[in-house]
Amino acid sequence: MAAAKRVCVSKGFGRAKIADVAREAELSVGTIYLYFKKKDELFAALSVRVLKHLNVRLWRARARKDLTFEQSLDVVKKALLEIYEIDPHMFLTLANLQASETLANITLELQRKIVDLLHQSFDIISQVLREGLETERPHAAAPAKLSLILWALFSGLVLWEESKRSLDPRKDHFKSTLNVAFEVFARGIVAH
Amino acid sequence: MAAAKRVCVSKGFGRAKIADVAREAELSVGTIYLYFKKKDELFAALSVRVLKHLNVRLWRARARKDLTFEQSLDVVKKALLEIYEIDPHMFLTLANLQASETLANITLELQRKIVDLLHQSFDIISQVLREGLETERPHAAAPAKLSLILWALFSGLVLWEESKRSLDPRKDHFKSTLNVAFEVFARGIVAH
Amino acid sequence: MAAAKRVCVSKGFGRAKIADVAREAELSVGTIYLYFKKKDELFAALSVRVLKHLNVRLWRARARKDLTFEQSLDVVKKALLEIYEIDPHMFLTLANLQASETLANITLELQRKIVDLLHQSFDIISQVLREGLETERPHAAAPAKLSLILWALFSGLVLWEESKRSLDPRKDHFKSTLNVAFEVFARGIVAH
Amino acid sequence: MAAAKRVCVSKGFGRAKIADVAREAELSVGTIYLYFKKKDELFAALSVRVLKHLNVRLWRARARKDLTFEQSLDVVKKALLEIYEIDPHMFLTLANLQASETLANITLELQRKIVDLLHQSFDIISQVLREGLETERPHAAAPAKLSLILWALFSGLVLWEESKRSLDPRKDHFKSTLNVAFEVFARGIVAH
DNA sequence: GATGAATGAGTCTTCATTCAT
DNA sequence: TATGAATGAAGACTCATTCAT
């Protein structure tokens, strides 16, 4: 799977061949098929891995208590950013999963796993937000909806950032845009 | 191109074959190649079309004067939503363009056109925001950055909405989430 | 299809590759797939051809009137033998169709065609036998059953003949055995 | 080998994999190769087993003395039918051996064994027929030739029966057709 | 301009066979 | 004897692209 990710990064998701992965992993083609029934199964498994990693990080963030809402949000932002900076392709893997038809070609079991992990991600973010929201922003929207908005905001920015490289030479800094985005978000959830 | 879009919608972006497009267009395969040098060229042209359509709408929104910031933002939201509702796959086309490696395989000319149109989109949104911001939110972030955030927010929500159909049976309504997202955004750009 | 047959003859049914057929036909692999959806479809089509050829011959035999039962039987034998001698592999094609799992992998339409042609073969043989039987062998078994027995006898002998070459050096002459078989059959359908 | 036969029956001859056999036998793949050098060797050995079983039955039939020709023939028929009914796939195994190219890929030793056993089968049938023929049908054809015809008749009917299941919904009963076939055969060997 | 048959390189996938343990 | 992970050659099938008509 590490090899598969490396191939995705270097050749692009759609151009990644099983033979490439095998070569990168210093295995034969057949061996790949010993562990993954289909090509799409392998790449979907990559997403599972990303989501698991993500959830571990988010979980750690959630463990911290006695934080204000702003601090909680900051913890979520840091968790997402940290993961992105460790491996900027992680979220792109997820974006590709969403944009491609990979999902249609995998086992129901794997599909369920992915759905489940995504739900977990949202639930953790919701929980982090909820505590701060309840005391400080009692009139804010439902945490579940807000966590989805946060997720969309983040993945939209990542997708843009990644595609920008080939499209748009105009320089803008991901991190600073992200900071502004989170500030806007934080202030937007006002208590009237 | 209309045929190409219909094929993309019904079979999915990655599974769309030139032969399908030809059949849908009631033309022969060869004829497609009279108008598009490469397959990727055709699908990139689709994105150009989406962006042009988008810009026309945004331009109309921009034309209205004497609006408060909130009203301006509402106009942008309506323009984006309207386009999405007329054709939910338009933004997915763009997302696919970003997520796939299509961009790497097209002529420089077409690449430039796409970049140019995207800049136009941002510029129009920036302008819409700028007027309201200058008078009502003098301390807000740069309009260019805010328009990017708005774009990311919207495309992130669309991508999620589209992928959710196959992944996640949990019902949530795109439109209401979008409304909340824009409310949060609008309130977030406060003048301290 | 002529190329496919030649490949079957020279390399054996199970070892015939699409690439071989393409080379033999002086076409590319893709062109084969322009006319046959699946590999098995091509080889099943071969059987259809054999059966059609067979039925034409049998039909001609049937056209002759005013024959005694023995003469009718002789006409059937000659028709079968003639086909076998023109192309000894024709019946082997059918035997392979029966012994292999090809039938499970073809379209229902093609399956139906094969069934239909086989029924036709039996029906023609039945008709040839019927006339002679009615007047000369009134107490014989049903012509349909007898034509099946004749068919089994013939194809059993062909299968044996074909496999014998690699198995059994013991010489015996197909034609003379066939003659004896038909004599036995003719005498066996006695009028008590 | 029992496992191999079960796999052949359930998945079909051509679709039987060594891995399937190993799983069925509750052994590992490697272990299969301790006992059979090649895949074809294993399946050829299956034929040897069938032929041995067949010969045992035929031998028993031969042991009975003081039978008329018709009774002898009946004994042969019963032996063949009994084997067929115990395991309808036995003869199909032999038919597959004949129709496929398996024979070309096995050791000379195994080839000889198969040839030898086939000769034995014919010889036993010949002997059964000979006794009755000599006294009751002095002018009949050579017993060797007649036993080959009998064999062809039987295997032709079996092959037909087996293929019919997937091809032809038209019901006809194997056993009754076989009975008619043997009656015809018995009467056909008349003494003029 | 339009056609669509032909192409063949490119990929996935399978599976008999080996071999270090 | 037994294992079963690893192999990689082989082969079916696809589809963007071309070009003679």
mmCIF file with all atom_site columns, C-alpha atoms in Angstrom, chain A residues 51 97-98 103-104 106 108 110-123 144 147-148 151, chain B residues 159-174 177:
data_model
loop_
_atom_site.group_PDB
_atom_site.id
_atom_site.type_symbol
_atom_site.label_atom_id
_atom_site.label_alt_id
_atom_site.label_comp_id
_atom_site.label_asym_id
_atom_site.label_entity_id
_atom_site.label_seq_id
_atom_site.pdbx_PDB_ins_code
_atom_site.Cartn_x
_atom_site.Cartn_y
_atom_site.Cartn_z
_atom_site.occupancy
_atom_site.B_iso_or_equiv
_atom_site.pdbx_formal_charge
_atom_site.auth_seq_id
_atom_site.auth_comp_id
_atom_site.auth_asym_id
_atom_site.auth_atom_id
_atom_site.pdbx_PDB_model_num
ATOM 1  C CA . LEU A 1 51  ? -9.316  7.813  6.982  1.00 0.00 ? 51  LEU A CA 1
ATOM 2  C CA . LEU A 1 97  ? -12.094 8.316  -4.432 1.00 0.00 ? 97  LEU A CA 1
ATOM 3  C CA . GLN A 1 98  ? -15.009 10.683 -4.499 1.00 0.00 ? 98  GLN A CA 1
ATOM 4  C CA . LEU A 1 103 ? -16.449 3.267  -5.351 1.00 0.00 ? 103 LEU A CA 1
ATOM 5  C CA . ALA A 1 104 ? -18.689 1.476  -7.809 1.00 0.00 ? 104 ALA A CA 1
ATOM 6  C CA . ILE A 1 106 ? -15.369 -2.407 -4.796 1.00 0.00 ? 106 ILE A CA 1
ATOM 7  C CA . LEU A 1 108 ? -19.901 -3.891 -0.399 1.00 0.00 ? 108 LEU A CA 1
ATOM 8  C CA . LEU A 1 110 ? -15.148 -2.203 1.741  1.00 0.00 ? 110 LEU A CA 1
ATOM 9  C CA . GLN A 1 111 ? -17.758 0.373  0.805  1.00 0.00 ? 111 GLN A CA 1
ATOM 10 C CA . ARG A 1 112 ? -19.321 0.019  4.209  1.00 0.00 ? 112 ARG A CA 1
ATOM 11 C CA . LYS A 1 113 ? -15.947 0.392  5.896  1.00 0.00 ? 113 LYS A CA 1
ATOM 12 C CA . ILE A 1 114 ? -15.304 3.649  4.094  1.00 0.00 ? 114 ILE A CA 1
ATOM 13 C CA . VAL A 1 115 ? -18.744 4.998  4.910  1.00 0.00 ? 115 VAL A CA 1
ATOM 14 C CA . ASP A 1 116 ? -18.277 4.006  8.502  1.00 0.00 ? 116 ASP A CA 1
ATOM 15 C CA . LEU A 1 117 ? -14.918 5.713  8.790  1.00 0.00 ? 117 LEU A CA 1
ATOM 16 C CA . LEU A 1 118 ? -16.244 8.876  7.206  1.00 0.00 ? 118 LEU A CA 1
ATOM 17 C CA . HIS A 1 119 ? -19.067 8.886  9.703  1.00 0.00 ? 119 HIS A CA 1
ATOM 18 C CA . GLN A 1 120 ? -16.555 8.481  12.475 1.00 0.00 ? 120 GLN A CA 1
ATOM 19 C CA . SER A 1 121 ? -14.567 11.475 11.210 1.00 0.00 ? 121 SER A CA 1
ATOM 20 C CA . PHE A 1 122 ? -17.646 13.640 11.185 1.00 0.00 ? 122 PHE A CA 1
ATOM 21 C CA . ASP A 1 123 ? -18.774 12.391 14.555 1.00 0.00 ? 123 ASP A CA 1
ATOM 22 C CA . ALA A 1 144 ? -23.171 17.590 12.492 1.00 0.00 ? 144 ALA A CA 1
ATOM 23 C CA . SER A 1 147 ? -18.643 19.537 10.793 1.00 0.00 ? 147 SER A CA 1
ATOM 24 C CA . LEU A 1 148 ? -19.725 18.724 7.245  1.00 0.00 ? 148 LEU A CA 1
ATOM 25 C CA . TRP A 1 151 ? -14.943 19.186 5.978  1.00 0.00 ? 151 TRP A CA 1
ATOM 26 C CA . LEU B 1 159 ? -18.055 16.979 -4.327 1.00 0.00 ? 159 LEU B CA 1
ATOM 27 C CA . TRP B 1 160 ? -19.350 15.620 -1.070 1.00 0.00 ? 160 TRP B CA 1
ATOM 28 C CA . GLU B 1 161 ? -22.934 15.682 -2.261 1.00 0.00 ? 161 GLU B CA 1
ATOM 29 C CA . GLU B 1 162 ? -22.062 13.802 -5.427 1.00 0.00 ? 162 GLU B CA 1
ATOM 30 C CA . SER B 1 163 ? -19.978 11.122 -3.765 1.00 0.00 ? 163 SER B CA 1
ATOM 31 C CA . LYS B 1 164 ? -22.431 10.699 -0.922 1.00 0.00 ? 164 LYS B CA 1
ATOM 32 C CA . ARG B 1 165 ? -25.024 9.172  -3.231 1.00 0.00 ? 165 ARG B CA 1
ATOM 33 C CA . SER B 1 166 ? -23.077 6.000  -3.693 1.00 0.00 ? 166 SER B CA 1
ATOM 34 C CA . LEU B 1 167 ? -21.364 5.990  -0.338 1.00 0.00 ? 167 LEU B CA 1
ATOM 35 C CA . ASP B 1 168 ? -23.598 7.167  2.366  1.00 0.00 ? 168 ASP B CA 1
ATOM 36 C CA . PRO B 1 169 ? -27.307 6.604  2.636  1.00 0.00 ? 169 PRO B CA 1
ATOM 37 C CA . ARG B 1 170 ? -27.540 9.083  5.499  1.00 0.00 ? 170 ARG B CA 1
ATOM 38 C CA . LYS B 1 171 ? -29.833 11.790 4.223  1.00 0.00 ? 171 LYS B CA 1
ATOM 39 C CA . ASP B 1 172 ? -28.866 15.373 4.419  1.00 0.00 ? 172 ASP B CA 1
ATOM 40 C CA . HIS B 1 173 ? -30.008 18.152 2.204  1.00 0.00 ? 173 HIS B CA 1
ATOM 41 C CA . PHE B 1 174 ? -27.500 19.923 0.061  1.00 0.00 ? 174 PHE B CA 1
ATOM 42 C CA . THR B 1 177 ? -26.346 22.771 4.280  1.00 0.00 ? 177 THR B CA 1
#
